[in-house]
Coordinates of C-alpha atoms in Angstrom, one line a residue:
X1 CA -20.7 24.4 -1.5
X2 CA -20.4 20.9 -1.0
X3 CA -22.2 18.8 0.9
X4 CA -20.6 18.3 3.8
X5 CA -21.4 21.8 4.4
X6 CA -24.4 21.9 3.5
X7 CA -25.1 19.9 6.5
X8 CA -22.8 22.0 8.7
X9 CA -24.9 25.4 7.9
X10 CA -28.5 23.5 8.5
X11 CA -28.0 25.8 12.2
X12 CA -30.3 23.9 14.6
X13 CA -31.1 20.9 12.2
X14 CA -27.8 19.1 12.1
X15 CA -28.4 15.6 10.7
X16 CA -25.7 13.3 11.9
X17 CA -26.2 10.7 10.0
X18 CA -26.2 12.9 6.6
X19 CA -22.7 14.6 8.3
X20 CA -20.5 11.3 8.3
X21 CA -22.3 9.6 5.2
X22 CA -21.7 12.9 3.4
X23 CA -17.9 13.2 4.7
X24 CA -17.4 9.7 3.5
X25 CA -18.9 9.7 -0.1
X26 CA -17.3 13.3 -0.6
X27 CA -13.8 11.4 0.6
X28 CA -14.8 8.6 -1.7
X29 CA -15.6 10.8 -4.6
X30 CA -11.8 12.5 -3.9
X31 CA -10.4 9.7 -4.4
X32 CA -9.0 9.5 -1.0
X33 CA -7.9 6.4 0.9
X34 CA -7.8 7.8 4.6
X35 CA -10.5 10.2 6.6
X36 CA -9.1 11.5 9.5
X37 CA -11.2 13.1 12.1
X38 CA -9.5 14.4 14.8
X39 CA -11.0 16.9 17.4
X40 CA -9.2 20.1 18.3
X41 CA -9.2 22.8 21.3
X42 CA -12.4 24.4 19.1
X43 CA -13.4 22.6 16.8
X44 CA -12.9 18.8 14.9
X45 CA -10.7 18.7 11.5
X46 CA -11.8 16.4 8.6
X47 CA -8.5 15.9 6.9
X48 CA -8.7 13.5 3.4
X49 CA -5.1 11.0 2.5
X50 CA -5.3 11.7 -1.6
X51 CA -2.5 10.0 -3.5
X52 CA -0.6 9.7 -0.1
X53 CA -0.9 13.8 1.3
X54 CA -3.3 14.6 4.4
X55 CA -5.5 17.7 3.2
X56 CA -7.4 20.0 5.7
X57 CA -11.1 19.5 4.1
X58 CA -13.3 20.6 6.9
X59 CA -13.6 22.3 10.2
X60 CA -17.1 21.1 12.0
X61 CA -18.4 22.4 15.5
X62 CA -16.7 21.1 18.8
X63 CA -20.1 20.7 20.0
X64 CA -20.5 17.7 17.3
X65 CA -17.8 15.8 17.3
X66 CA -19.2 13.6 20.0
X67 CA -21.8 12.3 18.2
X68 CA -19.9 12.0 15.1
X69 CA -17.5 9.5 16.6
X70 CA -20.8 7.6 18.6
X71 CA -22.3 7.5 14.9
X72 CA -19.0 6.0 13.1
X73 CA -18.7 3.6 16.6
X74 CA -22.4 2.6 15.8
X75 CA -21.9 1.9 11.9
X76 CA -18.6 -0.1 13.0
X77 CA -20.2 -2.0 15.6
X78 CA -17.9 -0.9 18.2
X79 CA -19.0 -0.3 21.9
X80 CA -20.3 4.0 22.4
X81 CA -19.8 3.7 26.2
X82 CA -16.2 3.0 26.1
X83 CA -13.8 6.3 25.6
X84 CA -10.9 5.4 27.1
X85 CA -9.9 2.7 24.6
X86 CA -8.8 2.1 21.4
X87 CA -11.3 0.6 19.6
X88 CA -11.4 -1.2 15.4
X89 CA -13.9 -2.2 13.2
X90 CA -15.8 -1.7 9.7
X91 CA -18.7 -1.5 7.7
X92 CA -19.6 -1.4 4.2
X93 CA -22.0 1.8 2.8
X94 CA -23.3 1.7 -0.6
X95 CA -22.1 4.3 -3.2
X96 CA -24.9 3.6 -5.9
X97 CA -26.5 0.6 -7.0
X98 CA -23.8 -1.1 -8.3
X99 CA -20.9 -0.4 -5.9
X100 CA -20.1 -1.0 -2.1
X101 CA -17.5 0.7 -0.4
X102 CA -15.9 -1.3 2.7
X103 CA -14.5 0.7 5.3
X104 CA -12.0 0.3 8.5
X105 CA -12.2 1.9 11.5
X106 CA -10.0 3.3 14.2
X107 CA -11.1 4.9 17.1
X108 CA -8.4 6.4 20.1
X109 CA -9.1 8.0 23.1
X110 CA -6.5 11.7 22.5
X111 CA -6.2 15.0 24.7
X112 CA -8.9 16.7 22.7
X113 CA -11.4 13.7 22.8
X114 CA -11.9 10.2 20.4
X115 CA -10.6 10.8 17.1
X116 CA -11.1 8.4 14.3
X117 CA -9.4 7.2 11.3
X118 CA -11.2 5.7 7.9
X119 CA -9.3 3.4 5.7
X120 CA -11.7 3.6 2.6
X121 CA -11.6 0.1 0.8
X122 CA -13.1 0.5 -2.8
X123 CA -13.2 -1.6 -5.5
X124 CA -11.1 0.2 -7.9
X125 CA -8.1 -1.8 -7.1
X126 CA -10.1 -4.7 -8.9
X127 CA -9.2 -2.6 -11.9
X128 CA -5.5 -2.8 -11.3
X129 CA -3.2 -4.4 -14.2
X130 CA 0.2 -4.9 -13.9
X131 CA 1.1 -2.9 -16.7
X132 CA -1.0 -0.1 -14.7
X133 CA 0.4 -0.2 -11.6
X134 CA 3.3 1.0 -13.1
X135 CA 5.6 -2.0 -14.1
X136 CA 7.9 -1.7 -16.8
X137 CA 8.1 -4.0 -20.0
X138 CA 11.7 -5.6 -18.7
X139 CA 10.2 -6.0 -15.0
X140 CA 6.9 -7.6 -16.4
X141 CA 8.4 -9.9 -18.1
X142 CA 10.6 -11.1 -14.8
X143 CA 7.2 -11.3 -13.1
X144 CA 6.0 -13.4 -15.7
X145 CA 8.3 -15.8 -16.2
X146 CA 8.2 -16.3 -12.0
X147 CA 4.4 -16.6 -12.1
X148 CA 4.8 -19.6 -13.7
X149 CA 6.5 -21.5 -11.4
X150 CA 4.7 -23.4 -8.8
X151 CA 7.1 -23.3 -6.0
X152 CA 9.4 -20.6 -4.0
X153 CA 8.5 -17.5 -2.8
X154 CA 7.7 -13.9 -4.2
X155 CA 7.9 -11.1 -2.0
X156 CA 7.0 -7.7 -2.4
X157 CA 9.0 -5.1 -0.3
X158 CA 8.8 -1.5 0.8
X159 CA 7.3 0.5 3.7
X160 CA 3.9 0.9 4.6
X161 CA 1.7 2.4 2.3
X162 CA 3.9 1.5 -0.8
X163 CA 1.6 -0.4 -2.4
X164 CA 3.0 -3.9 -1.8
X165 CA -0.7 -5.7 -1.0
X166 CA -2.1 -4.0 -4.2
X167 CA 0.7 -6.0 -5.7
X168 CA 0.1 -9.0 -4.4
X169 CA -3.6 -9.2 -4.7
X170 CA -2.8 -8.3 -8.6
X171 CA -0.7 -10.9 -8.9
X172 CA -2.8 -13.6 -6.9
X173 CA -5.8 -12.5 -9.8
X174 CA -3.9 -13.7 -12.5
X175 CA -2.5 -17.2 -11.0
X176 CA -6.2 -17.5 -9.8
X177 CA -7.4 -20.5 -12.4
X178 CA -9.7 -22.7 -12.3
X179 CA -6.5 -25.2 -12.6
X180 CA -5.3 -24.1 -8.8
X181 CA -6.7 -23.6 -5.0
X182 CA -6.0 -20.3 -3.9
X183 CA -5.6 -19.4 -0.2
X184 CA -4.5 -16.5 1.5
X185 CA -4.8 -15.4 5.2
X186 CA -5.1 -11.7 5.9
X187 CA -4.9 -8.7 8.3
X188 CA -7.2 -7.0 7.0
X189 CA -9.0 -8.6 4.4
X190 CA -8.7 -5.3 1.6
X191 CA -10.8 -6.7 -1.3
X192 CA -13.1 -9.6 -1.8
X193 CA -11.7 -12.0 -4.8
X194 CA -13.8 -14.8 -6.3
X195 CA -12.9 -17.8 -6.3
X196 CA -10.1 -17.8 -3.5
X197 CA -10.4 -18.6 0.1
X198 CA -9.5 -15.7 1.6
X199 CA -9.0 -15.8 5.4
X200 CA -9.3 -13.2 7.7
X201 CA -6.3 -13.3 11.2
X202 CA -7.6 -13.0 14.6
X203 CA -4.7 -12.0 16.9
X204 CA -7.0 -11.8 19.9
X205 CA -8.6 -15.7 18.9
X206 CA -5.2 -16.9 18.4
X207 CA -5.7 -17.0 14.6
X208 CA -2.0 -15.1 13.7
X209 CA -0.4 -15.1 10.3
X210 CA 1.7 -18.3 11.9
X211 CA -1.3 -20.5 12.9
X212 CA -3.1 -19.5 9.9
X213 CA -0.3 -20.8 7.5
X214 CA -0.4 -24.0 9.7
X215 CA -4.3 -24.5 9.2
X216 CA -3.5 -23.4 5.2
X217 CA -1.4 -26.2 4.5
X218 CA -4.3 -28.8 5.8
X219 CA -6.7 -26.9 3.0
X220 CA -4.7 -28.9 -0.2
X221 CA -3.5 -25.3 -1.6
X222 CA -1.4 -24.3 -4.4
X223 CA -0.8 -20.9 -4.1
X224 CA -1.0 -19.0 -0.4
X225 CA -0.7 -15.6 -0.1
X226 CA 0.2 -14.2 3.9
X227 CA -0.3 -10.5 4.2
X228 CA 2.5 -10.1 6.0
X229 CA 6.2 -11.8 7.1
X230 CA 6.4 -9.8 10.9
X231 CA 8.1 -12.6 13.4
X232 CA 10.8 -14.9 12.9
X233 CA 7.8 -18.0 13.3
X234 CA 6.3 -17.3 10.0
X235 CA 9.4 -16.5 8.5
X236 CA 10.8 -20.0 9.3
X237 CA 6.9 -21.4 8.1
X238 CA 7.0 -19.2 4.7
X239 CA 9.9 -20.9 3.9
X240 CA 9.3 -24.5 4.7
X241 CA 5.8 -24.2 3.0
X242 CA 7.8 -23.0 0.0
X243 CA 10.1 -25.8 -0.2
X244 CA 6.9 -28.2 0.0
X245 CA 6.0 -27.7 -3.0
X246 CA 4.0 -24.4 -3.0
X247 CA 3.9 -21.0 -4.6
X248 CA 3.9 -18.2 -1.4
X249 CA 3.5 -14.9 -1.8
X250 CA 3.8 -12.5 0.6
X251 CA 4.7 -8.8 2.0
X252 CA 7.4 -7.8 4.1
X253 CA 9.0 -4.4 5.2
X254 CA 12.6 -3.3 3.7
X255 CA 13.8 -0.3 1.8
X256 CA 14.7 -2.0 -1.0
X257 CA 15.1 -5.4 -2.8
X258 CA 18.4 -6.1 -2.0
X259 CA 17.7 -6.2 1.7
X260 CA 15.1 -8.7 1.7
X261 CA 17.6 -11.4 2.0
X262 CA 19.6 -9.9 5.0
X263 CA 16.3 -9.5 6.8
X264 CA 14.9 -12.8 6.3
X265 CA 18.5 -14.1 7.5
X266 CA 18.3 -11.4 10.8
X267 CA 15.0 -13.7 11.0
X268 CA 17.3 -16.8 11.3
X269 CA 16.2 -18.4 8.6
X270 CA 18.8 -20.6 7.3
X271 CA 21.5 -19.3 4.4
X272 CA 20.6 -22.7 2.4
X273 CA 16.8 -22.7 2.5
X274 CA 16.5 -18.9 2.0
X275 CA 19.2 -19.5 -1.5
X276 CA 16.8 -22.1 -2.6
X277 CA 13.3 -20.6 -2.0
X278 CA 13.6 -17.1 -3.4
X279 CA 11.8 -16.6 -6.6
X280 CA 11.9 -12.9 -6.6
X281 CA 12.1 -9.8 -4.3
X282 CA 10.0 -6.9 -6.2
X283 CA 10.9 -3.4 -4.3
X284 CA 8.6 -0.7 -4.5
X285 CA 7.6 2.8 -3.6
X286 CA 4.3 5.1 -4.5
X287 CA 5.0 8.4 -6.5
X288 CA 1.9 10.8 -7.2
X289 CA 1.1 10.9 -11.3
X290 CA 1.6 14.6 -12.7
X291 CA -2.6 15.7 -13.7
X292 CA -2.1 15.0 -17.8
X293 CA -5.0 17.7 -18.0
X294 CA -2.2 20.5 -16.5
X295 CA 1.4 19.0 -17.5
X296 CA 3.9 21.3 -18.4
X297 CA 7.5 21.0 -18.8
X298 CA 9.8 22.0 -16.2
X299 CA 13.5 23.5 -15.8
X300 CA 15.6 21.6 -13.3
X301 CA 17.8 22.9 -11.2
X302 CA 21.0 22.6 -10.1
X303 CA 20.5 21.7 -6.8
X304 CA 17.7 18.9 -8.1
X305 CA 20.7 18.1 -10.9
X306 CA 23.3 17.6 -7.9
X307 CA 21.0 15.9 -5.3
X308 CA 20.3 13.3 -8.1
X309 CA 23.9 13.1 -8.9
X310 CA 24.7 12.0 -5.6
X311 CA 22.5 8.6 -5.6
X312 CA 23.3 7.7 -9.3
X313 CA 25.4 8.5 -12.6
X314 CA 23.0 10.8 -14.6
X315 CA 24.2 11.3 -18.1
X316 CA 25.5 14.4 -20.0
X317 CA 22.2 14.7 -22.1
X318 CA 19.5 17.2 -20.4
X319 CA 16.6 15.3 -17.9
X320 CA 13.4 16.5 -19.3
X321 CA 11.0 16.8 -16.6
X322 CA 7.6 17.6 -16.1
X323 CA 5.0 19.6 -13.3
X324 CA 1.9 19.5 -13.3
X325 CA 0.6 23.8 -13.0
X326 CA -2.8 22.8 -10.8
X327 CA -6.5 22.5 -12.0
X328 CA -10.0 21.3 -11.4
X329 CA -9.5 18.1 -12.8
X330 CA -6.8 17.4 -9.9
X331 CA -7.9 20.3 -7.5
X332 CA -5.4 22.5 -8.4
X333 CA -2.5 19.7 -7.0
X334 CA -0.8 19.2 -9.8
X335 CA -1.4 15.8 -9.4
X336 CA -4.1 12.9 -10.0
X337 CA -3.2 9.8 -9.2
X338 CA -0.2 7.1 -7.9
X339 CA 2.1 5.2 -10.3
X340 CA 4.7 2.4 -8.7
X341 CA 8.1 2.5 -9.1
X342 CA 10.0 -0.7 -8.8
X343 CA 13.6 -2.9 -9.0
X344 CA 13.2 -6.6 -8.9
X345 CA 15.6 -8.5 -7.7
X346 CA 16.0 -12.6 -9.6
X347 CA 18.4 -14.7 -7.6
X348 CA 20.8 -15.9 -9.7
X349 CA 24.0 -18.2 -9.1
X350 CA 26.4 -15.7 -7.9
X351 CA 23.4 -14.0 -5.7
X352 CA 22.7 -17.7 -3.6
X353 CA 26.3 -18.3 -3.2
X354 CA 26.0 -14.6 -1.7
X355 CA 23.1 -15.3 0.6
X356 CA 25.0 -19.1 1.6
X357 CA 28.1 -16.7 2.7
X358 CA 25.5 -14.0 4.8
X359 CA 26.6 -11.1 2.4
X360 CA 25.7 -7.6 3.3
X361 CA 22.6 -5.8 1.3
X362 CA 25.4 -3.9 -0.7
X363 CA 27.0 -7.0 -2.4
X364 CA 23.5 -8.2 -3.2
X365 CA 22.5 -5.2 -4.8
X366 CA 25.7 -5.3 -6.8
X367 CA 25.4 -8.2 -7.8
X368 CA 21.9 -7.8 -8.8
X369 CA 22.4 -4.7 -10.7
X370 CA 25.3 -6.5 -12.8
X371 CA 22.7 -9.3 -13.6
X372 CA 20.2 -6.7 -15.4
X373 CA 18.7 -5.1 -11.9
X374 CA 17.3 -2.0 -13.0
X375 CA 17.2 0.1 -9.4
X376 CA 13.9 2.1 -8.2
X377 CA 16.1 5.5 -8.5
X378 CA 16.2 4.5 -12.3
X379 CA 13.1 3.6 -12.5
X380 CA 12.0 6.4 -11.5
X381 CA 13.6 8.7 -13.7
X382 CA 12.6 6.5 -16.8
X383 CA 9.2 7.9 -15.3
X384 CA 10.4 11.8 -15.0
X385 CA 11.4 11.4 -18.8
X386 CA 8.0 9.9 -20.0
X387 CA 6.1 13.0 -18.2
X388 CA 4.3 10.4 -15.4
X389 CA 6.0 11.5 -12.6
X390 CA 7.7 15.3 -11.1
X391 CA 11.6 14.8 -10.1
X392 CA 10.1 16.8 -7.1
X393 CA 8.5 13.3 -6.2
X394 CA 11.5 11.4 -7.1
X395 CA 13.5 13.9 -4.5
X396 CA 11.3 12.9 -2.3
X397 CA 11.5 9.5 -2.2
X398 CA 15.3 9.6 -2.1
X399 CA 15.1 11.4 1.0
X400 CA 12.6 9.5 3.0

């Protein structure tokens, strides 16, 4: 029995406070990223986001949840006499002696009552490596050679929850020298780094990612990471600050690498400065890591063999491919842990003079792909064979 219910069978004694601290160190300990508590006709459902699934965890009394939610609103500092709106904020709890775990809160008002949502920020991404994080030797060495530039812009791409501002914070840790200023502006602020300036936005003071880059510039950076290109005004400010003689790095929302130039150029940003600023476009999905305590080897079949035929050229030779059966290690999933898969894109000639004539994502990717691209489909597969990764995952993926 856990003990999260050991609290829920105290009948009569209910400790609220032991309830949510219990729900989130048990989430913690899961290695979950979301708690999601969302009430019900009967009851409230505890769900846990580990390596990117929603799990049922637990089932607690109706007759609770309101004081759950006024507890979580009370850690969060948010207001416990407002229902009817939606409501954010965090708070840190400490694990042990030596570790802190920062959490973001949602509240909304739905039919059943408040529900609320906890992003659990832990430390553990301080850990991350590029090599890691999933990167491959031929990739790393692209990032490398880019990181050593102190001008353009490097973007990571993907949708949300692909792992592009674990990315970015990785690579902002190893251009963070003594040597350079580092400044970033954020929405949220994930994970505290020594030794930058890290600057939390404030939509509702007027601090946006646009102003924020503005105020940047007047701090004497080097490097400035923005968590996020969204409008076509820090679009337009990304890329000027890059041709100024900065390093910006920064996140933005496409399928794939390829389309990262088309979509900066729907945010009219001009052909010419976009050819010229582009250091590299890194594309990226998360897939879950087969448990190595429970990997076995798997038979494919021939409708896996013919939906991967129909996104790539697989050769003659058999795919080997793993599962993973379920244990305790990885609570009988079959899986423990995320690994990235990735294509980066390097402009080259022929790529600019394709941006300068508004080419379609296709031709970019083509042209890419004929420079040495090596796409996230491949990827991925390179990952099937070494045993990381299920094809189920890779399926997956190809059909999101």
């Amino acid at each position: 029995m856990s003990h999260v219910e050991q609290e829920l069978a105290q009948a009569g004694k209910v400790s609220i406070i032991k309830i949510v601290d219990s729900i989130i160190l048990e989430a913690h300990e899961m290695r979950a990223s979301d708690v999601h508590i969302d009430p019900q006709n009967y009851d409230v459902r505890v769900r846990y986001r580990v390596d990117g699934v929603l799990q049922d965890a637990h089932f607690c009394p109706k007759n609770i949840h309101a004081e759950i939610i006024s507890r979580i609103k009370i850690l969060a500092g948010l207001r416990t006499d407002e229902h009817q709106a939606a409501q954010d904020g965090r708070f840190r709890l400490a694990v042990n002696e030596n570790n802190n775990l920062d959490v973001r809160v949602s509240v909304a008002p739905t039919y059943h009552g408040e529900n609320a949502v906890l992003r659990l920020l832990s430390d553990r991404a301080a850990e991350f490596s590029l090599a890691n994080l999933g990167f491959s030797p031929g990739n790393l060495q692209k990032i490398n050679q880019n990181l050593k530039k102190t001008r353009g812009m490097i973007l990571a791409t993907g949708p949300t929850g692909s792992g592009k501002t674990t990315t970015l914070y990785t690579l902002i840790k190893i251009l963070n020298t003594k040597e350079t200023s580092v400044v970033t502006i954020e929405d949220p602020i994930e994970y505290a780094i020594d030794g930058i300036e890290q600057i939390q936005a404030n939509f509702r003071a007027g601090l946006n990612f646009a102003n924020g880059l503005r105020s940047i510039l007047r701090q004497d950076p080097n490097i400035i990471m923005v968590g996020e290109i969204r409008d076509q005004e820090t679009a337009a400010l990304a890329v000027n600050t890059a041709l100024t003689g900065h390093l910006l790095l920064s996140t933005l929302h496409t399928n794939d690498a390829a389309t990262t130039l088309p979509r900066l150029l729907d945010m009219k940003i001009e052909p010419y400065l976009l050819a010229s600023t582009i250091n590299l476009a890194i594309g990226q999905r998360l897939l879950r890591k087969i448990c190595p305590d429970c990997k076995i080897e798997a038979k494919i079949t021939a409708a896996e063999y013919k939906s991967l035929s129909e996104s790539l050229p697989l050769p003659e030779k058999k795919i080997q491919s793993y599962t993973g059966q379920g244990c305790q290690a990885c609570n009988n999933s079959g899986f423990l842990g995320r690994i990235g898969v990735h294509e980066i894109l390097v402009p080259n000639t022929a790529i600019r003079q394709a941006v300068l004539q508004k080419a379609p994502a296709g031709e970019i990717r083509r042209l890419a792909k004929a420079d040495g691209m090596t796409a996230m489909i491949e990827d991925a597969l390179v990952k099937v064979q070494n045993g990381e990764t299920s094809l189920e995952e890779v399926l997956k993926m190809l059909h999101e």
